[in-house]
């Protein structure tokens, strides 16, 4: 009997050990899964986006970034977190928001427009800063050169062939003698474009009248004066003018003169036509740069990216209203975008 009792006791002990090991293993697996889940959550990168102001051109860039990231496997809220800040044109807000973005943990930050990028770059010297829609990054002091940025900044330029823009205006309005140029004085990129445009207009033997505004409240008065002196108005890539196209077009429609802007959204908002950039594609190209940097590309040696060419956009409704005939060879290759 003692032998049987001893044997039974040993069997019970072994079974208890087996049961204990089973539950310990289950508990360990559960903890491992939790640790794995937390780890995966912590590995989701967060990026910041700082935008100067809301208007269709810049909103299209932002959407292009988000869609481009999603197509590359970085789905917002799932495989990537995005902290988006919009200063709504207020410079003090822009500075504050830049600081807020940089005080939080981010893999990188994106600046949409030159002022946004400059605010980020002035406050951050190590973390990658990706430019989006910056016309002249070197002149803005953001990179050493476009081929070899040399700092913690690279990205995408929205620069256009201004010579081609001016030649197109001359082709559409061969009898025009004076071309106006309107830009925002506080935007360095717009000033640089305005100077180039003035040179190109003079090269083809036409006169120029150049005027600037300090903010959107000046546009009606300045545009009214400018429209009385010229036969057409050229507008560079300019966030201030773009955000107030309705005001500019109200003035130029009354004067019966066309506006030749530099972005598809500005043509849609009442400009007659122009060689512009596809802002959405600027955003998608920016997303490619972001993905490359997240995957280990060195920002300092990553060249500034530029879209291959601009596209001619025509607002046919506006051309009819102004009684302007678009040459067939231009119209057949253009993209019509009436509002």
Tab-separated table of C-alpha atoms in Angstrom, residues 169-309:
chain	number	residue	atom	x	y	z
A	169	UNK	CA	2.058	85.594	-72.755
A	170	UNK	CA	3.600	87.366	-75.761
A	171	UNK	CA	2.326	84.655	-78.100
A	172	UNK	CA	-1.231	84.906	-76.757
A	173	UNK	CA	-1.189	88.747	-76.677
A	174	UNK	CA	1.119	89.769	-79.540
A	175	UNK	CA	-0.193	93.363	-79.526
A	176	UNK	CA	0.397	93.937	-75.820
A	177	UNK	CA	3.006	96.605	-75.062
A	178	UNK	CA	3.000	96.627	-71.257
A	179	UNK	CA	2.923	93.618	-68.942
A	180	UNK	CA	2.300	94.035	-65.231
A	181	UNK	CA	3.914	91.939	-62.518
A	182	UNK	CA	2.244	91.569	-59.123
A	183	UNK	CA	3.802	89.824	-56.113
A	184	UNK	CA	3.970	89.839	-52.303
A	185	UNK	CA	7.019	91.719	-51.035
A	186	UNK	CA	7.472	89.543	-47.938
A	187	UNK	CA	7.877	86.354	-49.979
A	188	UNK	CA	11.503	85.964	-51.039
A	189	UNK	CA	10.682	83.378	-53.688
A	190	UNK	CA	8.043	85.635	-55.270
A	191	UNK	CA	10.481	88.556	-55.341
A	192	UNK	CA	13.117	86.442	-57.113
A	193	UNK	CA	10.591	85.294	-59.719
A	194	UNK	CA	9.333	88.851	-60.252
A	195	UNK	CA	12.874	90.058	-60.982
A	196	UNK	CA	13.455	87.239	-63.468
A	197	UNK	CA	10.108	87.876	-65.149
A	198	UNK	CA	10.919	91.582	-65.483
A	199	UNK	CA	14.201	90.731	-67.221
A	200	UNK	CA	12.487	88.289	-69.586
A	201	UNK	CA	9.764	90.793	-70.511
A	202	UNK	CA	12.378	93.431	-71.353
A	203	UNK	CA	14.308	90.913	-73.476
A	204	UNK	CA	11.388	90.595	-75.884
A	205	UNK	CA	11.072	94.377	-76.168
A	206	UNK	CA	8.058	94.984	-73.924
A	207	UNK	CA	7.607	97.373	-71.030
A	208	UNK	CA	6.941	96.249	-67.479
A	209	UNK	CA	5.124	97.737	-64.526
A	210	UNK	CA	6.082	95.970	-61.308
A	211	UNK	CA	4.049	96.333	-58.145
A	212	UNK	CA	4.070	94.514	-54.823
A	213	UNK	CA	1.715	94.140	-51.891
A	214	UNK	CA	2.652	93.696	-48.246
A	215	UNK	CA	-0.450	91.650	-47.424
A	216	UNK	CA	-3.780	90.620	-48.928
A	217	UNK	CA	-5.554	93.780	-47.757
A	218	UNK	CA	-3.443	95.783	-50.229
A	219	UNK	CA	-4.358	93.743	-53.272
A	220	UNK	CA	-7.522	95.559	-54.350
A	221	UNK	CA	-5.932	99.010	-54.324
A	222	UNK	CA	-2.600	97.965	-55.882
A	223	UNK	CA	-4.246	95.740	-58.507
A	224	UNK	CA	-6.636	98.530	-59.496
A	225	UNK	CA	-3.756	100.873	-60.190
A	226	UNK	CA	-1.747	98.211	-61.999
A	227	UNK	CA	-4.677	97.118	-64.166
A	228	UNK	CA	-5.097	100.691	-65.399
A	229	UNK	CA	-1.546	100.745	-66.773
A	230	UNK	CA	-1.047	97.356	-68.485
A	231	UNK	CA	-2.633	94.893	-70.928
A	232	UNK	CA	-1.962	91.779	-68.834
A	233	UNK	CA	-0.729	90.828	-65.356
A	234	UNK	CA	1.789	88.086	-64.595
A	235	UNK	CA	1.719	86.512	-61.115
A	236	UNK	CA	4.567	84.262	-59.915
A	237	UNK	CA	4.213	81.408	-57.449
A	238	UNK	CA	3.020	83.559	-54.577
A	239	UNK	CA	1.037	82.361	-51.566
A	240	UNK	CA	-0.331	85.782	-50.680
A	241	UNK	CA	-1.741	86.446	-54.150
A	242	UNK	CA	-2.980	82.867	-54.471
A	243	UNK	CA	-4.997	83.186	-51.275
A	244	UNK	CA	-6.665	86.357	-52.595
A	245	UNK	CA	-7.185	85.498	-56.265
A	246	UNK	CA	-10.876	86.362	-55.996
A	247	UNK	CA	-9.991	89.964	-55.136
A	248	UNK	CA	-7.435	90.256	-57.937
A	249	UNK	CA	-9.755	88.744	-60.538
A	250	UNK	CA	-12.609	91.035	-59.514
A	251	UNK	CA	-10.366	93.989	-60.382
A	252	UNK	CA	-8.944	92.581	-63.623
A	253	UNK	CA	-12.341	91.439	-64.889
A	254	UNK	CA	-13.627	94.999	-64.557
A	255	UNK	CA	-10.581	96.250	-66.448
A	256	UNK	CA	-11.012	93.491	-69.065
A	257	UNK	CA	-7.426	92.277	-68.823
A	258	UNK	CA	-6.158	88.708	-68.271
A	259	UNK	CA	-4.126	87.354	-65.385
A	260	UNK	CA	-1.374	84.820	-66.143
A	261	UNK	CA	-0.604	82.975	-62.882
A	262	UNK	CA	1.876	80.193	-62.120
A	263	UNK	CA	-0.260	77.471	-60.566
A	264	UNK	CA	-3.176	75.373	-61.747
A	265	UNK	CA	-5.283	76.358	-58.728
A	266	UNK	CA	-4.794	80.067	-59.517
A	267	UNK	CA	-6.026	79.537	-63.086
A	268	UNK	CA	-9.027	77.698	-61.711
A	269	UNK	CA	-9.684	80.601	-59.335
A	270	UNK	CA	-9.997	83.102	-62.181
A	271	UNK	CA	-6.637	83.455	-63.892
A	272	UNK	CA	-6.951	83.092	-67.662
A	273	UNK	CA	-4.012	80.813	-68.348
A	274	UNK	CA	-0.408	80.101	-67.550
A	275	UNK	CA	2.354	77.552	-67.373
A	276	UNK	CA	2.051	76.234	-63.857
A	277	UNK	CA	3.024	73.380	-61.625
A	278	UNK	CA	0.703	70.585	-60.589
A	279	UNK	CA	0.716	71.182	-56.849
A	280	UNK	CA	-0.667	67.737	-56.107
A	281	UNK	CA	2.298	66.168	-57.920
A	282	UNK	CA	4.639	68.392	-55.897
A	283	UNK	CA	3.126	66.757	-52.822
A	284	UNK	CA	3.507	63.251	-54.187
A	285	UNK	CA	7.149	63.893	-55.087
A	286	UNK	CA	7.646	65.220	-51.543
A	287	UNK	CA	6.204	61.962	-50.194
A	288	UNK	CA	8.820	60.023	-52.173
A	289	UNK	CA	11.592	62.074	-50.556
A	290	UNK	CA	10.052	61.481	-47.119
A	291	UNK	CA	9.930	57.710	-47.685
A	292	UNK	CA	13.534	57.658	-48.894
A	293	UNK	CA	14.682	59.562	-45.796
A	294	UNK	CA	12.656	57.303	-43.477
A	295	UNK	CA	14.426	54.375	-45.142
A	296	UNK	CA	17.849	55.795	-44.403
A	297	UNK	CA	18.789	58.189	-47.221
A	298	UNK	CA	21.207	60.929	-46.131
A	299	UNK	CA	19.477	64.305	-46.278
A	300	UNK	CA	22.760	66.176	-46.703
A	301	UNK	CA	23.517	64.408	-49.996
A	302	UNK	CA	19.953	64.038	-51.299
A	303	UNK	CA	19.544	66.540	-54.205
A	304	UNK	CA	16.609	68.940	-54.325
A	305	UNK	CA	13.939	67.436	-56.583
A	306	UNK	CA	12.221	69.417	-59.367
A	307	UNK	CA	9.277	68.330	-61.523
A	308	UNK	CA	10.408	67.730	-65.090
A	309	UNK	CA	8.230	70.387	-66.702
